Coordinates of C-alpha atoms in Angstrom, one line a residue:
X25 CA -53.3 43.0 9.2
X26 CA -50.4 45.0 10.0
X27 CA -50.3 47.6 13.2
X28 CA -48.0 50.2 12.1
X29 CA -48.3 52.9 9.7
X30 CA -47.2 54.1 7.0
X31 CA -46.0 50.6 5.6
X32 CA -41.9 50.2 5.4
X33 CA -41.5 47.9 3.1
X34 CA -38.0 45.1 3.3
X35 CA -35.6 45.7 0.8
X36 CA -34.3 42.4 -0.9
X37 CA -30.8 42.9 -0.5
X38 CA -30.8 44.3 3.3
X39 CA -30.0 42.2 6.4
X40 CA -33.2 41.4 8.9
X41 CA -31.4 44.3 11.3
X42 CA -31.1 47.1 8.3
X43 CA -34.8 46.7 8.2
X44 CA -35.5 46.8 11.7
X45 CA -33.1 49.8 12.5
X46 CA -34.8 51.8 9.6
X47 CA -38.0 51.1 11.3
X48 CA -36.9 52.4 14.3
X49 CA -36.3 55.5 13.0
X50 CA -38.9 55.7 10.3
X51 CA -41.7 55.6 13.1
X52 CA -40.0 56.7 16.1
X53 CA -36.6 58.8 15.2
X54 CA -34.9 56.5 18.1
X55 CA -32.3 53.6 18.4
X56 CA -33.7 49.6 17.7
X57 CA -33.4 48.5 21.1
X58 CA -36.3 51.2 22.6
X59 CA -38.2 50.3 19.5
X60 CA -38.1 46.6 19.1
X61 CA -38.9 46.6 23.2
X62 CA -42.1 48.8 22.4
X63 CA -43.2 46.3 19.7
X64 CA -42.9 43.5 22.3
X65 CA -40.1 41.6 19.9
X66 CA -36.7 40.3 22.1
X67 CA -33.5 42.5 20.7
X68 CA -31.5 39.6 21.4
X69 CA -33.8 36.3 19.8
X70 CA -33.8 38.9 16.7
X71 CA -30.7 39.9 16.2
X72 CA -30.0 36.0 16.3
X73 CA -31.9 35.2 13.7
X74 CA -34.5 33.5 15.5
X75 CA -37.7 32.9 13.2
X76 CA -40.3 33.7 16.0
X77 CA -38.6 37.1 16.8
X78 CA -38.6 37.8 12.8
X79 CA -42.4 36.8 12.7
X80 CA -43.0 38.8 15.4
X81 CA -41.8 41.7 13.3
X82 CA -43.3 40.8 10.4
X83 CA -46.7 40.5 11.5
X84 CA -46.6 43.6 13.4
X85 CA -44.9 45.8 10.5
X86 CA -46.9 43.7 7.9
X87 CA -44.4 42.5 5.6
X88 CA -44.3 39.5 4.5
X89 CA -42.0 37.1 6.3
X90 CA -40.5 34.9 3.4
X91 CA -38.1 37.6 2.5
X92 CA -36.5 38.3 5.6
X93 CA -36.0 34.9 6.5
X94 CA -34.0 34.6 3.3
X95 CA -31.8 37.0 4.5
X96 CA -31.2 35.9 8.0
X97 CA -28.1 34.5 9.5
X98 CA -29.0 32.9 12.4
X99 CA -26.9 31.9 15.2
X100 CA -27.2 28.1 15.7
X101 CA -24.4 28.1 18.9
X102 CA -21.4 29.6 20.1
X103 CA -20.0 31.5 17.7
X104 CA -21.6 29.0 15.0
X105 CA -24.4 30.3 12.5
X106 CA -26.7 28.9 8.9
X107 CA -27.4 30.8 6.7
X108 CA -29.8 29.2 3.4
X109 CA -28.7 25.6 4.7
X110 CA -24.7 26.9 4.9
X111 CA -23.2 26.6 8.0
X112 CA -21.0 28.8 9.1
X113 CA -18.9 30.4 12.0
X114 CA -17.9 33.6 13.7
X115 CA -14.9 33.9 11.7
X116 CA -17.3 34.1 8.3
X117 CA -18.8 37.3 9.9
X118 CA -17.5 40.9 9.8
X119 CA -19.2 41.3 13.2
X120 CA -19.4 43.4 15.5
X121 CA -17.3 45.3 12.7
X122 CA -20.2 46.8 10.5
X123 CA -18.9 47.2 6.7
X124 CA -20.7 50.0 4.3
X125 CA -19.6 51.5 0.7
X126 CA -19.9 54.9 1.3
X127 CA -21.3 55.3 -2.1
X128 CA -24.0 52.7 -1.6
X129 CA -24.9 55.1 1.4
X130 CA -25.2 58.7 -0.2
X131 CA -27.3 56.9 -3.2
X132 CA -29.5 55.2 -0.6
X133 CA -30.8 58.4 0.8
X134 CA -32.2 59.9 -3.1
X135 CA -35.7 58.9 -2.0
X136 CA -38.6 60.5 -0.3
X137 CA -37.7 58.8 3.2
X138 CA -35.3 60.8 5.8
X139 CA -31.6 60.0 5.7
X140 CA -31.5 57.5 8.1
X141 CA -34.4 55.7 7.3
X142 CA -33.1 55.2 4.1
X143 CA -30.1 54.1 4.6
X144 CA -29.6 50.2 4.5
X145 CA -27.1 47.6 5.3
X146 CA -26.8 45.4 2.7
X147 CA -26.4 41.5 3.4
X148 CA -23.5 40.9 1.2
X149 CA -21.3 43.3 3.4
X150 CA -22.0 40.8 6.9
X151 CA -19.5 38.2 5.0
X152 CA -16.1 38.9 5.9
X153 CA -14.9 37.6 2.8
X154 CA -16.5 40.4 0.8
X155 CA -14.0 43.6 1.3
X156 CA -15.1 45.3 -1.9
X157 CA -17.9 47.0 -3.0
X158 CA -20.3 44.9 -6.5
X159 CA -21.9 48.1 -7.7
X160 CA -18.8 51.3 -7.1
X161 CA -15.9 48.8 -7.1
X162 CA -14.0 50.3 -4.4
X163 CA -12.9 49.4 -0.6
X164 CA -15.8 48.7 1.8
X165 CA -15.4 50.6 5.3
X166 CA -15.4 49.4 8.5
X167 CA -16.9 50.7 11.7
X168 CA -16.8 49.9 15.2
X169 CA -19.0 50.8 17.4
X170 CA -17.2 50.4 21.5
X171 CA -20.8 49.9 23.0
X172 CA -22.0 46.6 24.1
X173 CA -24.2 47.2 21.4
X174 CA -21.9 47.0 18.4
X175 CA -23.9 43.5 17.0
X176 CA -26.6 45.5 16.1
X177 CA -24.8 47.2 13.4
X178 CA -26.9 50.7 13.5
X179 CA -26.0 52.6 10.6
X180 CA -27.4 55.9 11.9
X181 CA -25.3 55.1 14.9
X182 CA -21.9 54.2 13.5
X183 CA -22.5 56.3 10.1
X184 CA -23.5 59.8 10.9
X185 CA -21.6 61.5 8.2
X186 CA -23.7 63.2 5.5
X187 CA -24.4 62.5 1.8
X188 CA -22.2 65.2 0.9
X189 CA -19.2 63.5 3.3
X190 CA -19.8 59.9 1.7
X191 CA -19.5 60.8 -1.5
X192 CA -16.3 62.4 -0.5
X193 CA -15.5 59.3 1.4
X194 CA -16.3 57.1 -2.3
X195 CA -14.0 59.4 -4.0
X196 CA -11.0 59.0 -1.6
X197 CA -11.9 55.2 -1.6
X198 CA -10.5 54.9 -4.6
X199 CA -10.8 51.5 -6.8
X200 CA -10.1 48.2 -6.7
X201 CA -11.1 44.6 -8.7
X202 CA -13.5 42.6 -7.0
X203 CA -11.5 39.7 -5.4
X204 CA -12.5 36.4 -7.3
X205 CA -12.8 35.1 -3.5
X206 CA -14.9 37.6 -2.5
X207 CA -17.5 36.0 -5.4
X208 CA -16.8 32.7 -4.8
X209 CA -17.7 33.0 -1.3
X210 CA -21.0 34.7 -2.5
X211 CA -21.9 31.9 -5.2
X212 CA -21.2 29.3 -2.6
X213 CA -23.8 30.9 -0.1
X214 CA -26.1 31.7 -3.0
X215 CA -26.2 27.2 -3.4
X216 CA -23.5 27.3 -6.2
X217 CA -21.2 24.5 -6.2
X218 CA -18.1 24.8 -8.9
X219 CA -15.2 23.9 -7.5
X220 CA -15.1 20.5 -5.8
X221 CA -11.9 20.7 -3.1
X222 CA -13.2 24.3 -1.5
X223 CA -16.6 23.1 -1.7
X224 CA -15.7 19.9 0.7
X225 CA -14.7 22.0 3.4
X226 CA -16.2 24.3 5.4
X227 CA -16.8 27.8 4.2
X228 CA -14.6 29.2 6.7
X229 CA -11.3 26.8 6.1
X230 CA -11.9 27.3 2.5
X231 CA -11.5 31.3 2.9
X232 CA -8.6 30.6 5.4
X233 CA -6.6 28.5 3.3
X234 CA -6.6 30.6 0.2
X235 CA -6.4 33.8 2.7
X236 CA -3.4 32.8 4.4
X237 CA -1.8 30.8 1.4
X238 CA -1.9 33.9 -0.8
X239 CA -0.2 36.2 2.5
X240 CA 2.7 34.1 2.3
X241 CA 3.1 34.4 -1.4
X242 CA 2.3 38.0 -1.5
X243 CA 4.0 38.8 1.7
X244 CA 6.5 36.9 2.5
X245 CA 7.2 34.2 5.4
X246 CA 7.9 36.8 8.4
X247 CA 4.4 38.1 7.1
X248 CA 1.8 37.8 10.7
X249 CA -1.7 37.2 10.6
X250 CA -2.5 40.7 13.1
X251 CA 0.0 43.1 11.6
X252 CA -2.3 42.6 8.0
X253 CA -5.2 45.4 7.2
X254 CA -8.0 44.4 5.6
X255 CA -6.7 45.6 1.9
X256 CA -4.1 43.3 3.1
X257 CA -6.2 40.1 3.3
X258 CA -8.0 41.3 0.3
X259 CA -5.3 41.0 -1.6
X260 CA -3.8 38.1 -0.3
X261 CA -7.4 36.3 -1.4
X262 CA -6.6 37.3 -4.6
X263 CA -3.3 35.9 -4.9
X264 CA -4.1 32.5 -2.9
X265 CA -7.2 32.1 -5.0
X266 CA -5.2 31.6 -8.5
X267 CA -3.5 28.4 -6.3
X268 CA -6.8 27.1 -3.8
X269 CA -9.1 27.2 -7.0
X270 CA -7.2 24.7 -8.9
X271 CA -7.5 21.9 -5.9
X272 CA -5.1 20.2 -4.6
X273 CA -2.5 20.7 -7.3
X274 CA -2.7 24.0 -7.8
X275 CA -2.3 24.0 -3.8
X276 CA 0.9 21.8 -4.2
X277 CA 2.6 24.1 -7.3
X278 CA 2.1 27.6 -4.9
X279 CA 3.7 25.4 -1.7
X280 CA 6.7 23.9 -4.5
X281 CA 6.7 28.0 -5.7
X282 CA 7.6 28.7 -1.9
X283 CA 10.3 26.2 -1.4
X284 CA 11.7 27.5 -4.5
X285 CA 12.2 30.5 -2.8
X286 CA 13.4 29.5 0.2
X287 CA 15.9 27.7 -1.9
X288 CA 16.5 30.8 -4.2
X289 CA 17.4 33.0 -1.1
X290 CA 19.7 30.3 0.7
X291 CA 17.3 29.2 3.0
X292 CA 17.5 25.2 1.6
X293 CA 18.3 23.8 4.7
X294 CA 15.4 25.6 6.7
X295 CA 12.2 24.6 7.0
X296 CA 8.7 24.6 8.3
X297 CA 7.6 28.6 8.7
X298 CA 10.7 29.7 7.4
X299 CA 9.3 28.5 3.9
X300 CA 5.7 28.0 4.8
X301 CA 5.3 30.8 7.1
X302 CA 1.6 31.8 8.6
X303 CA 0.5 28.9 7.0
X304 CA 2.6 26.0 9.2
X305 CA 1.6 28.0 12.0
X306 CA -1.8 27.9 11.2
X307 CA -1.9 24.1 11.1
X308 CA 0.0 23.0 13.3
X309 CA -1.1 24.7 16.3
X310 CA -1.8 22.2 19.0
X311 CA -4.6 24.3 20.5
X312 CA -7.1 24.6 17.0
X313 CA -9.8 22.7 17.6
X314 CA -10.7 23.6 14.3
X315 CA -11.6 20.8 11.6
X316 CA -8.8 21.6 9.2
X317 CA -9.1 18.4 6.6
X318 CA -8.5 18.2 3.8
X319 CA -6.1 20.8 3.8
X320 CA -3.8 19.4 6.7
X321 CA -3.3 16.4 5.1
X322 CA -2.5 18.2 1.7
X323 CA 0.2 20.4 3.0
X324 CA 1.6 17.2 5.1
X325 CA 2.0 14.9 2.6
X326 CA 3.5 17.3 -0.3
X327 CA 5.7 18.2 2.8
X328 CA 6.5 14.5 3.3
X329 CA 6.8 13.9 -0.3
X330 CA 9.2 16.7 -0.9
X331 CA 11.5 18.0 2.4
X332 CA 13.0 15.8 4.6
X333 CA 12.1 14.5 7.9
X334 CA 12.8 12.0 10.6
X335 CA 10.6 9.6 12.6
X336 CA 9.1 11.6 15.2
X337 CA 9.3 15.0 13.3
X338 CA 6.1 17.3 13.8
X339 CA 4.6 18.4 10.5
X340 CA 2.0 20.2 10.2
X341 CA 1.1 19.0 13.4
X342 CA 1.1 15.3 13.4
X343 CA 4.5 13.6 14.0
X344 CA 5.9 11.4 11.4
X345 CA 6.2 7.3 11.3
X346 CA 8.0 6.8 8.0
X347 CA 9.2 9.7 6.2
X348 CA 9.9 9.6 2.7
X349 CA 13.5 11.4 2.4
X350 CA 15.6 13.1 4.7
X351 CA 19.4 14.5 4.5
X352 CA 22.5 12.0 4.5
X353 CA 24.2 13.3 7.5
X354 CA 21.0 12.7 9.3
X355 CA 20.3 9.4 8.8
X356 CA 24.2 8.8 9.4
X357 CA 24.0 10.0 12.5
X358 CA 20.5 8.1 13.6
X359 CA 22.0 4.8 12.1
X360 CA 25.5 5.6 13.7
X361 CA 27.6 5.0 10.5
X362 CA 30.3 7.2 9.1
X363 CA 28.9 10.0 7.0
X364 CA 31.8 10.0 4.2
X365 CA 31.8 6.3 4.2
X366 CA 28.0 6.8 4.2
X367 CA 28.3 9.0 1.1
X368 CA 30.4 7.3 -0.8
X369 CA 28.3 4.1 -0.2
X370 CA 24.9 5.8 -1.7
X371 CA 27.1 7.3 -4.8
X372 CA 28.3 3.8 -5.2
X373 CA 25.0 2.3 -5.2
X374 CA 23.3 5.0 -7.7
X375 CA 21.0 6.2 -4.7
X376 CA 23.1 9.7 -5.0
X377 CA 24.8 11.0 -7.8
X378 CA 28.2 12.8 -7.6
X379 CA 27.1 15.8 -9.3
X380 CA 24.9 16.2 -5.8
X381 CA 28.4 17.1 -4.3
X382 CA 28.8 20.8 -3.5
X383 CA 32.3 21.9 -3.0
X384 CA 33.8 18.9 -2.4
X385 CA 33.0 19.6 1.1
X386 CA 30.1 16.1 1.2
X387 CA 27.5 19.1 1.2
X388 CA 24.2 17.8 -0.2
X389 CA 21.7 19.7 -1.7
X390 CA 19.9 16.8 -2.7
X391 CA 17.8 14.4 -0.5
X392 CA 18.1 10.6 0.2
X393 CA 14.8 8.9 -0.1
X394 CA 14.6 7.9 3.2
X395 CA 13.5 4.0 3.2
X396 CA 17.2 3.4 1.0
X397 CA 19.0 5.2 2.7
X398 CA 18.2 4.0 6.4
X399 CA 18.2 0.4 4.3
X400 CA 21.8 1.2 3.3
X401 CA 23.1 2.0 6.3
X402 CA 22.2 -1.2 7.9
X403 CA 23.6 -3.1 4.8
X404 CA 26.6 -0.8 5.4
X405 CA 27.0 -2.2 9.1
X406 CA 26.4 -5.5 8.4
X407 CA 28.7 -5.9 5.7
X408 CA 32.7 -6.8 6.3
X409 CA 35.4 -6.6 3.9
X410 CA 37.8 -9.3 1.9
X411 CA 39.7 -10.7 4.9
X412 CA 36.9 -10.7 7.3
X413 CA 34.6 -12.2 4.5
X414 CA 37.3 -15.3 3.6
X415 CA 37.7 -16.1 7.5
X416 CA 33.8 -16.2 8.0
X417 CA 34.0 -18.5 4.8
X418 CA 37.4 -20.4 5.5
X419 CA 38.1 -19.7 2.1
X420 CA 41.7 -18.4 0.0
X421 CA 41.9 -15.2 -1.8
X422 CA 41.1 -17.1 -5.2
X423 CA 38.2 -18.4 -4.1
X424 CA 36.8 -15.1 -2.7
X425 CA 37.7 -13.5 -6.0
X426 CA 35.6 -16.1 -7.6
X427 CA 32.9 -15.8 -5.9
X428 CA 32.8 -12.3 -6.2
X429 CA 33.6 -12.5 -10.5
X430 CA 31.0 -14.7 -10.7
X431 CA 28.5 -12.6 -8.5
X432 CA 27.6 -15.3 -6.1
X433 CA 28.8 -12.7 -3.6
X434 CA 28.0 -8.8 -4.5
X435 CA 29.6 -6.3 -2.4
X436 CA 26.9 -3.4 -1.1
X437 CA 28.0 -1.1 -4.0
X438 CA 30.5 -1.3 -6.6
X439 CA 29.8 2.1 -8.6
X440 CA 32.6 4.3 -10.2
X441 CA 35.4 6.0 -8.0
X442 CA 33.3 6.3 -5.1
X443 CA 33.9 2.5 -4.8
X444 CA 36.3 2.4 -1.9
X445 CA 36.9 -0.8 0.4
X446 CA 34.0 -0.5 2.5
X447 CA 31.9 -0.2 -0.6
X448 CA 33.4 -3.2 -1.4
X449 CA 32.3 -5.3 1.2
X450 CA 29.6 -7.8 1.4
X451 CA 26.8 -8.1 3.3
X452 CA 27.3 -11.1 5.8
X453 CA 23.6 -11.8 5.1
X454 CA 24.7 -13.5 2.0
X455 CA 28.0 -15.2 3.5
X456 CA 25.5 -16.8 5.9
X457 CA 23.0 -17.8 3.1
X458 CA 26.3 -19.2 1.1
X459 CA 27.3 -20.9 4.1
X460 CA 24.1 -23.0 4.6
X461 CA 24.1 -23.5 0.8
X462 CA 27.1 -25.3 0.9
X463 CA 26.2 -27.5 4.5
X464 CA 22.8 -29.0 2.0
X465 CA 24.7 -30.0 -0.8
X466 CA 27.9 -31.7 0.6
X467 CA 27.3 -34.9 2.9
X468 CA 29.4 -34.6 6.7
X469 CA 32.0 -36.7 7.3
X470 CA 34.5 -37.0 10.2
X471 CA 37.6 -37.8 8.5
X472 CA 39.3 -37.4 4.8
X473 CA 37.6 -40.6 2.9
X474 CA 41.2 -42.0 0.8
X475 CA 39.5 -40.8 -2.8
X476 CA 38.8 -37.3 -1.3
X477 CA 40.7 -34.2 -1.5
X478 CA 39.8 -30.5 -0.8
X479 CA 39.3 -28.0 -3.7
X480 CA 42.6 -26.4 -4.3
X481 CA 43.9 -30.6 -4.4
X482 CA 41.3 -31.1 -6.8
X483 CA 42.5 -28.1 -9.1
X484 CA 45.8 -29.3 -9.3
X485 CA 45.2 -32.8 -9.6
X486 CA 42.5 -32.0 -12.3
X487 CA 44.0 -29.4 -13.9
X488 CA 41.1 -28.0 -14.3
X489 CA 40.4 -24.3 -12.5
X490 CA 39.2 -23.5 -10.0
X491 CA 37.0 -20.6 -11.9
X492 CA 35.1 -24.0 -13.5
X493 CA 35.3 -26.3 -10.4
X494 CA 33.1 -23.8 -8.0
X495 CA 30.3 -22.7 -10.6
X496 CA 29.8 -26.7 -10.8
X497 CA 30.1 -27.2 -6.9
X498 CA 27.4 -24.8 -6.3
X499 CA 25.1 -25.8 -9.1
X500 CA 25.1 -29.6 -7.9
X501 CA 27.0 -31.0 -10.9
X502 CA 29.1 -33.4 -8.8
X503 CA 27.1 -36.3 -7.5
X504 CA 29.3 -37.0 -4.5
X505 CA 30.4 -33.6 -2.0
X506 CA 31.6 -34.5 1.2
X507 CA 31.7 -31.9 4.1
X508 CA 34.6 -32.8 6.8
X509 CA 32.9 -31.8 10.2
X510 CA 36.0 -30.6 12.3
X511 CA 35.8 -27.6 9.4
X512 CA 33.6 -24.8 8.1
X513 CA 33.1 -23.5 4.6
X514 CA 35.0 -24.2 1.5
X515 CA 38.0 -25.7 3.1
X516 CA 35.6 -28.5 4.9
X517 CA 34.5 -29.7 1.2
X518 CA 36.2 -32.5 -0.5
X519 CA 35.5 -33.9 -4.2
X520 CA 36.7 -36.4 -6.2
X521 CA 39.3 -35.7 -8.3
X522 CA 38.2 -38.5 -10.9
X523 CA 34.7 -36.7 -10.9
X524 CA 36.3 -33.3 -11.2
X525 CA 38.4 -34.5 -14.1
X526 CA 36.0 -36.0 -15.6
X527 CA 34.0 -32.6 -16.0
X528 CA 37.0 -31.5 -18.0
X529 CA 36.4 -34.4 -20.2
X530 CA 32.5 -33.4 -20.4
X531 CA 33.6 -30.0 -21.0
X532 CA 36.4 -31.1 -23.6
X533 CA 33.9 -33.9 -25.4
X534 CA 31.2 -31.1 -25.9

C-alpha cells in the first residue's frame, strides 16, 4: 500500500527522473534531491538506474514498478549504461545536457496538475541521436544546467519559462524532417533489428560512423568535430545515413564519392584527411580505445584497394605489410631504379598504358598495382642487355637473335615505342636457366673429338641454318652433344656435322 497521497501516477513515455522530479514538486513544491532524501531513496543509486532505488520509489509512491524499469537507463560502469538488454555508453546520452520540445512542454501543462508537475521529460529526448521532435517536427532544445547537479535533468530547474514563452519558443523553432537516424537509433533500442552491418556494432560506432561520414560529405574535409552545432550533426546523420544504411557498399560508394572530389578539385596526389577528413582522424587516433570494427577495417581495405601506399604506411591506424598499388616514382625510388626507364618498362609490359601520360612530363595519374610493379623493378635490375647477355652466354650476335626470334629468351617487355634498350633486355634468370639447360644435354669433354666441330662449323659444313640447327639442339634431336670443358655456353658445344646434315636430309625426305 502506497504512503503518499494523492497518487501521481508514471507516464509511459517519461524517464524514471521526470517522474521523480514531478513528485517532488507535486507533494512538496521543492527540488528532487530534498525530496528523494525525505523518502529515504539514495539520489545517486536512482538516478543510476539502480532497481532497488526505483523500488524504493515505487513502493512508497505506489506505482507499479514494471513501467519504470522499462524506461530506465542504468549505468552499468564508467561512463557505460543498458538500457532493455542494449548496451550503451556515455556518448549515446545527451547528458548532463537535458533536451525538451518546447511544444511538448506548453501542451504538457493543459491538465489539472500545476505547471511544473506536469511537465515531463520524455525518454526519447535522453538519446543523443534524437535532435528532433516525433509529435511537432521541429529542433529539440538543449539546457545546461552549471550545478553539480546537471544529471538530474530538473525541468522546473532548467525550464522556467512559461506556456505562453514555449509556445513562442515552438514557433521560432521552426521545422525540420525527422532524421532517418534519429529513428533508427530508436527502433534499434525498441529490439528492432533491419539492417545487418549497423546492427553488428555497437550502438554508439554505428551513430558515429554515419555522423561523422555524412560531416565530411556535407561539410567538407577541413569540417572539425567541435566547431559543429547540433543542427549540424543532425544533418550530417541525414546525409551519412543514405551511405551507412546500405552496409558496407554503400559505405565504400560515399568514401569513392570523396576521392572523386579530391580528384575533382586537384587534390589527387593528397591523401588521408585531406580526402577523408574527420573521419581518418577518427580512426586512426592512437589514443581510442574504442572498439571501432567493422568499420576500421572497411575504410582500410577500400583505402588499400584504391589509393596507394607503401609498406610501413599508417592507414587508418594500422601500418601496411603489402599494399595493393602505389605511384611509379615511388616504387622507383624504394627499388632504386630509374623512374623514366621505370616507365617506359611498365608501358612496355601493358602494366601502364601511354594514355596514363600527362603532359609528356612522366606524370601519372594512374596507379601501379603494387605487387607488378615492385616485381618489375627487380626484373628491371636483374636483366642486362644484347652484349652483356651474349658474353654471359659465349654466344655471336646470330645466335642471340635466334634465341630471342624463337622466344627461348624474352626480353622484360617488348611493347610498342616505349620499347627502348633496357626494355629489351633479358632477365639473367633465364640466361642462367638456359645455361644449365645446355650443361644436361651435351656430354663434357676436354678436347675437340676429330668428328666434332662447334655450331657456326656445323652451319657451314651442313648448310643447313643455324635458325634450324638450335631449335633441334635444344629440343634433344641430336643423339650425340659434346660440351668442351675449357668453354661455357654455346661456343663450348660441338655436333656432328654428318648428324646435322643428316637433319637436312630428314627435313628434305619429309
Amino acid at each position: 500500500m502506497g504512503k503518499l497521497k494523492p497518487y501521481l501516477p508514471f507516464v509511459t513515455d517519461e524517464t524514471p527522473l521526470s517522474w521523480a522530479t514531478r513528485m517532488a514538486t507535486f507533494h512538496t513544491g521543492g527540488r528532487l534531491v530534498p525530496f528523494l532524501n525525505d523518502m529515504g531513496v539514495n539520489y545517486q543509486e536512482f538516478a543510476k538506474g539502480a532497481p532497488e532505488a526505483l523500488m524504493a520509489l515505487c513502493e512508497i509512491a505506489g506505482q507499479d514498478v514494471e513501467p519504470v524499469a522499462h524506461n530506465a537507463v542504468r549505468r552499468t560502469g564508467h561512463r557505460t549504461y543498458v538500457f532493455r538488454g542494449t548496451s550503451l555508453s556515455a556518448e549515446d546520452l545527451c547528458s548532463p545536457k537535458t533536451r525538451f520540445c518546447p511544444a511538448c512542454l506548453a501542451q504538457d501543462s493543459q491538465s489539472s496538475l500545476s505547471m511544473h508537475a506536469a511537465r515531463r521529460c520524455r525518454l526519447d529526448w535522453r538519446f543523443a541521436a534524437v535532435r528532433t521532435c516525433f509529435v511537432h517536427t521541429m529542433p529539440l532544445i538543449d539546457r545546461r544546467s552549471s550545478q553539480w547537479d546537471a544529471m538530474l535533468g530538473e525541468l522546473p530547474v532548467l525550464v522556467t519559462e512559461t506556456d505562453a514563452e514555449l509556445e513562442e519558443q515552438a514557433v521560432q523553432q521552426g521545422e525540420r524532417v525527422v532524421s532517418p537516424l534519429q529513428t533508427y537509433v530508436l527502433r534499434r533500442l525498441d529490439g528492432e533489428r533491419d539492417h545487418p552491418w549497423l546492427d553488428s556494432m555497437s550502438l554508439e560506432l554505428a551513430t558515429k560512423v554515419t555522423e561523422k561520414l555524412g560531416a565530411v560529405l556535407e561539410f567538407g574535409t577541413k569540417a572539425r568535430p567541435w566547431d559543429l552545432s547540433e543542427d549540424d550533426w543532425d544533418a550530417a546523420g541525414a546525409t551519412g545515413w543514405k551511405f551507412t544504411a546500405a552496409g558496407p557498399e554503400g559505405v565504400r560508394n560515399a568514401l569513392s564519392m570523396l576521392q572523386r572530389k579530391a580528384m575533382d578539385s586537384g587534390q589527387g596526389g593528397l591523401v588521408k584527411t585531406d580526402i577523408f577528413g574527420m573521419t581518418h582522424a577518427w580512426l586512426s587516433a592512437k589514443r581510442n580505445t574504442k572498439v571501432l570494427e567493422p568499420v576500421r577495417s572497411l575504410f582500410r581495405a577500400h583505402y588499400l584497394a584504391t589509393m596507394q601506399a607503401i609498406p610501413g604506411d599508417l592507414i587508418f591506424g594500422e601500418p601496411v605489410k603489402a599494399p595493393q598499388f602505389s605511384s611509379l616514382e615511388t616504387i622507383a625510388r624504394l627499388e632504386k631504379v630509374d623512374v623514366r626507364t621505370f616507365r617506359n618498362l611498365l608501358i612496355g609490359k601493358g602494366i601502364l598504358s601511354k594514355s596514363s601520360l600527362v603532359g609528356g612530363q612522366g606524370v601519372l595519374r594512374e596507379q601501379v598495382p603494387y605487387g607488378l610493379g615492385v616485381s618489375a623493378a627487380n626484373e628491371m635490375k636483374r636483366s642486362v642487355a644484347a652484349p652483356e647477355g651474349m658474353q654471359m652466354l659465349n654466344a655471336s650476335r646470330p645466335i642471340w637473335k635466334i634465341l630471342i626470334e624463337q622466344r627461348y629468351l624474352v626480353p622484360i617487355a617488348e611493347g610498342g615505342e616505349h620499347a627502348t634498350v633496357r626494355c629489351k633486355a633479358i632477365d639473367v634468370r633465364q640466361i642462367t636457366k638456359l645455361t644449365a639447360r645446355l650443361e644436361k644435354l651435351a656430354l663434357p669433354v676436354d678436347q675437340i673429338d676429330n668428328h666434332f666441330r662447334t655450331l657456326a662449323k656445323c652451319a657451314e659444313i651442313s648448310r643447313l641454318p643455324l635458325t634450324e640447327i638450335i631449335p633441334a639442339l635444344l629440343s634433344k634431336r641430336f643423339k650425340t652433344v659434346q660440351r668442351l670443358t675449357s668453354e661455357v655456353g654455346f661456343k663450348a658445344i660441338l655436333l656432328d656435322p654428318k648428324e646435322v646434315g643428316q637433319l637436312l636430309e630428314r627435313r628434305s625426305n619429309g
